[in-house]
CSV table of C-alpha atoms in Angstrom, one decimal:
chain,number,residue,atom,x,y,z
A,1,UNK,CA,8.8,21.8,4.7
A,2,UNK,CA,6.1,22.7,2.2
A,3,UNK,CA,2.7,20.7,1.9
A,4,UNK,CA,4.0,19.9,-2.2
A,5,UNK,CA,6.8,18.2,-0.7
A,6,UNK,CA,5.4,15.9,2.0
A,7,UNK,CA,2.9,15.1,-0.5
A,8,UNK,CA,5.4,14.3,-3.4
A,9,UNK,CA,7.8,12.2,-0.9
A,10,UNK,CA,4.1,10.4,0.5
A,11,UNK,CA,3.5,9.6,-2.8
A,12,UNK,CA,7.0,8.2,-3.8
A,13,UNK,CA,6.8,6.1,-0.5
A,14,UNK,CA,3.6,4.8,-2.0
A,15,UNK,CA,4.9,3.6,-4.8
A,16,UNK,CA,7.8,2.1,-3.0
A,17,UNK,CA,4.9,0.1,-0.9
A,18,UNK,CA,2.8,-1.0,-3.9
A,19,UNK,CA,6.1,-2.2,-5.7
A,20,UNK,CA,7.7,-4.3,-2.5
A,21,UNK,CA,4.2,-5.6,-1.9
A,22,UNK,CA,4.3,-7.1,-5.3
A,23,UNK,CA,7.6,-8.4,-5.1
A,24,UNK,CA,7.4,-9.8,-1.8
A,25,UNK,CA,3.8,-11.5,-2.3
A,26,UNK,CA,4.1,-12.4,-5.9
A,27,UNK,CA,7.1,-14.0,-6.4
A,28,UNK,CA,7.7,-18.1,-6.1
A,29,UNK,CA,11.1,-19.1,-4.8
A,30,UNK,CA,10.9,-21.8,-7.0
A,31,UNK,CA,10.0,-25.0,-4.3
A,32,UNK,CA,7.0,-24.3,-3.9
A,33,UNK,CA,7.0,-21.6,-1.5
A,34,UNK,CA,6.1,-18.4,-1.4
A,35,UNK,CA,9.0,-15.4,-1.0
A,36,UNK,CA,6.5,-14.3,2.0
A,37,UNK,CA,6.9,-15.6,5.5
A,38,UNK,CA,3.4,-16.9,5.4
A,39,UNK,CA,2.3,-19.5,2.4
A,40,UNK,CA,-1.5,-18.9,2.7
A,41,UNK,CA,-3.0,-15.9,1.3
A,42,UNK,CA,-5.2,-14.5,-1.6
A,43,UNK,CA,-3.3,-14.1,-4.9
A,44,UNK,CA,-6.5,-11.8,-5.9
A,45,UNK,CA,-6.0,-9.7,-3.1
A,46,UNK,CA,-2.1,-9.2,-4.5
A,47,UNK,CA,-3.7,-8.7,-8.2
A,48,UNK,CA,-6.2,-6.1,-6.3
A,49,UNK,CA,-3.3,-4.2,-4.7
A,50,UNK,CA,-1.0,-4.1,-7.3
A,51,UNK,CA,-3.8,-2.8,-10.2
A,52,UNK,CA,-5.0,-0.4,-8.0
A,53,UNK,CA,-2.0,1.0,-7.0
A,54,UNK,CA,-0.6,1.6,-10.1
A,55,UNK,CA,-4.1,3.0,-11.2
A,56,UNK,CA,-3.9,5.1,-8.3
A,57,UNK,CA,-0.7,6.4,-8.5
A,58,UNK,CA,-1.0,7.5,-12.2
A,59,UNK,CA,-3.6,8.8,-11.6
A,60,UNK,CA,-2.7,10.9,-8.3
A,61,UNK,CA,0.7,12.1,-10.4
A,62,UNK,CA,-1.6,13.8,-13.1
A,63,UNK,CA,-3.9,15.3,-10.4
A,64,UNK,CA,-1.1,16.6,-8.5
A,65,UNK,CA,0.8,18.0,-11.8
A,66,UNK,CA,-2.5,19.0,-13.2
A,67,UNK,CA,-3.7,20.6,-10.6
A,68,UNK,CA,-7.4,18.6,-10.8
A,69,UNK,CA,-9.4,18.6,-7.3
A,70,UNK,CA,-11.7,16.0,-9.3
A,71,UNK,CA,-9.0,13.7,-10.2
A,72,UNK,CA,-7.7,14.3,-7.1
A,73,UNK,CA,-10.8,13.0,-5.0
A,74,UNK,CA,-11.2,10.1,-7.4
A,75,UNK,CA,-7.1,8.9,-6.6
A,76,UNK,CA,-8.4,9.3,-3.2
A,77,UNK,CA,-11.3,6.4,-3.4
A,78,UNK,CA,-8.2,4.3,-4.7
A,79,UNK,CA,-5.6,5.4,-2.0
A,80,UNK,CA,-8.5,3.9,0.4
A,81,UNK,CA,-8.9,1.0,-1.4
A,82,UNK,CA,-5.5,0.4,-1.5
A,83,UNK,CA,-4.9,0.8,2.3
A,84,UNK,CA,-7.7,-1.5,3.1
A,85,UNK,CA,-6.8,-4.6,0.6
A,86,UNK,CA,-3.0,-3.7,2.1
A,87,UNK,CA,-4.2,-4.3,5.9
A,88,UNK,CA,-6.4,-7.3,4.2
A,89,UNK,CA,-3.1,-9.2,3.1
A,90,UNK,CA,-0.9,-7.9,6.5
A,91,UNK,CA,-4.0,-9.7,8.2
A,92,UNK,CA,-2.5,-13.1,7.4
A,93,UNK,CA,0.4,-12.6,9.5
A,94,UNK,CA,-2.4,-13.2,12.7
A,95,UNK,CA,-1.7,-16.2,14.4
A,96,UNK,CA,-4.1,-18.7,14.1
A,97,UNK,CA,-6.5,-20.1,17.1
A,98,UNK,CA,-6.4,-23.5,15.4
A,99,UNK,CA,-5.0,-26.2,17.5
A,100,UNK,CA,-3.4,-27.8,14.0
A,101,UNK,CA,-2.5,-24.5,12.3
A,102,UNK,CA,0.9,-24.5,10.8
A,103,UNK,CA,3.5,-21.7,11.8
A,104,UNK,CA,4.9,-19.5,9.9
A,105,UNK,CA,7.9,-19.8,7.3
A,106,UNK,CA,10.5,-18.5,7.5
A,107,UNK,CA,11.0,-14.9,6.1
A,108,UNK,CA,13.9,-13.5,4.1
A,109,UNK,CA,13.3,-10.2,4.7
A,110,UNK,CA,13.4,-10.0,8.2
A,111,UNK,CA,11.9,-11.8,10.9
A,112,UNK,CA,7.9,-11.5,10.3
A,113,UNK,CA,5.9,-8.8,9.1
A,114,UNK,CA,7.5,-5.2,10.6
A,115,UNK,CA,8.3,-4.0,7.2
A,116,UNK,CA,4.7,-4.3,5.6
A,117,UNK,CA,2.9,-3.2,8.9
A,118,UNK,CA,5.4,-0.1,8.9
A,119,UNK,CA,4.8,0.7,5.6
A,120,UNK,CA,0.6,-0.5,5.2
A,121,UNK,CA,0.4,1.7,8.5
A,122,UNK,CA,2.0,4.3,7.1
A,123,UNK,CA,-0.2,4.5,4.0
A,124,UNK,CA,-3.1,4.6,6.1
A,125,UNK,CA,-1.3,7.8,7.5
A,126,UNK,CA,-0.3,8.9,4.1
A,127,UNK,CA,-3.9,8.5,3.0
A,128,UNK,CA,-5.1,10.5,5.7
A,129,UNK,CA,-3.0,13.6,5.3
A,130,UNK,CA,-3.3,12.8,0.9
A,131,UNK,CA,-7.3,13.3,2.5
A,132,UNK,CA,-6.1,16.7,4.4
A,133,UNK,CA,-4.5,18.0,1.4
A,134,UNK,CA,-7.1,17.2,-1.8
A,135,UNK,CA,-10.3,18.9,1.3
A,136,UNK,CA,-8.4,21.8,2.2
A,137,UNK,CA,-7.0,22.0,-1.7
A,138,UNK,CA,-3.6,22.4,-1.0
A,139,UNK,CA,-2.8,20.3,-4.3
């Protein structure tokens, strides 16, 4: 397989992560609960991740079409960003140490978080190789 297409189907799957993210965290069900297993977290940090991901994916397409190491290196800040603020929201999954904390919802897609950690996890392994390929310029 050549480098162009692991790094094409990387940054589809990106997408498909910054787009499930934002349905999964930003949606009400309508009573009050979140669509997420977990009620409690940061609606910024779900603002942060979805702006920055679309940001970053426009703006990795043009450097990737384009063909602009520059561009390139400045998608990359946001593909770290956007890893970070993505392990940020899977943190809320953690059980708490609290003697009185509540447990967790229940979760409709699935039972707890193993779809966001497999795909948060594997943008941080995206990110590195997207790293590899904008250093070695292999765009």
């Amino acid at each position: 397989m050549e480098w162009s297409n692991v790094t094409w189907f990387l940054t589809a799957l990106g997408a498909v992560v910054v787009l499930l993210t934002r349905i999964r965290l930003g949606g009400d069900t309508g009573d009050g609960h979140r669509a997420s297993g977990v009620s409690s977290f940061s609606s910024a940090l779900v603002r942060i991740h979805t702006t920055v991901g679309v940001l970053t994916l426009l703006g990795w397409i043009v450097a990737l079409v384009t063909g602009q190491r520059l561009l390139a290196l400045g998608a990359l800040a946001g593909w770290w960003l956007l890893a970070i603020v993505g392990l940020l929201l899977l943190a809320r999954w953690l059980p708490s140490a609290s003697k009185h904390a509540k447990g967790a919802a229940a979760d409709a897609w699935g039972s707890g978080a193993g779809l966001s950690v497999l795909g948060h996890v594997g943008m941080v392994v995206g990110v590195a190789y997207f790293t590899f390929v904008a250093v070695t310029e292999r765009l």
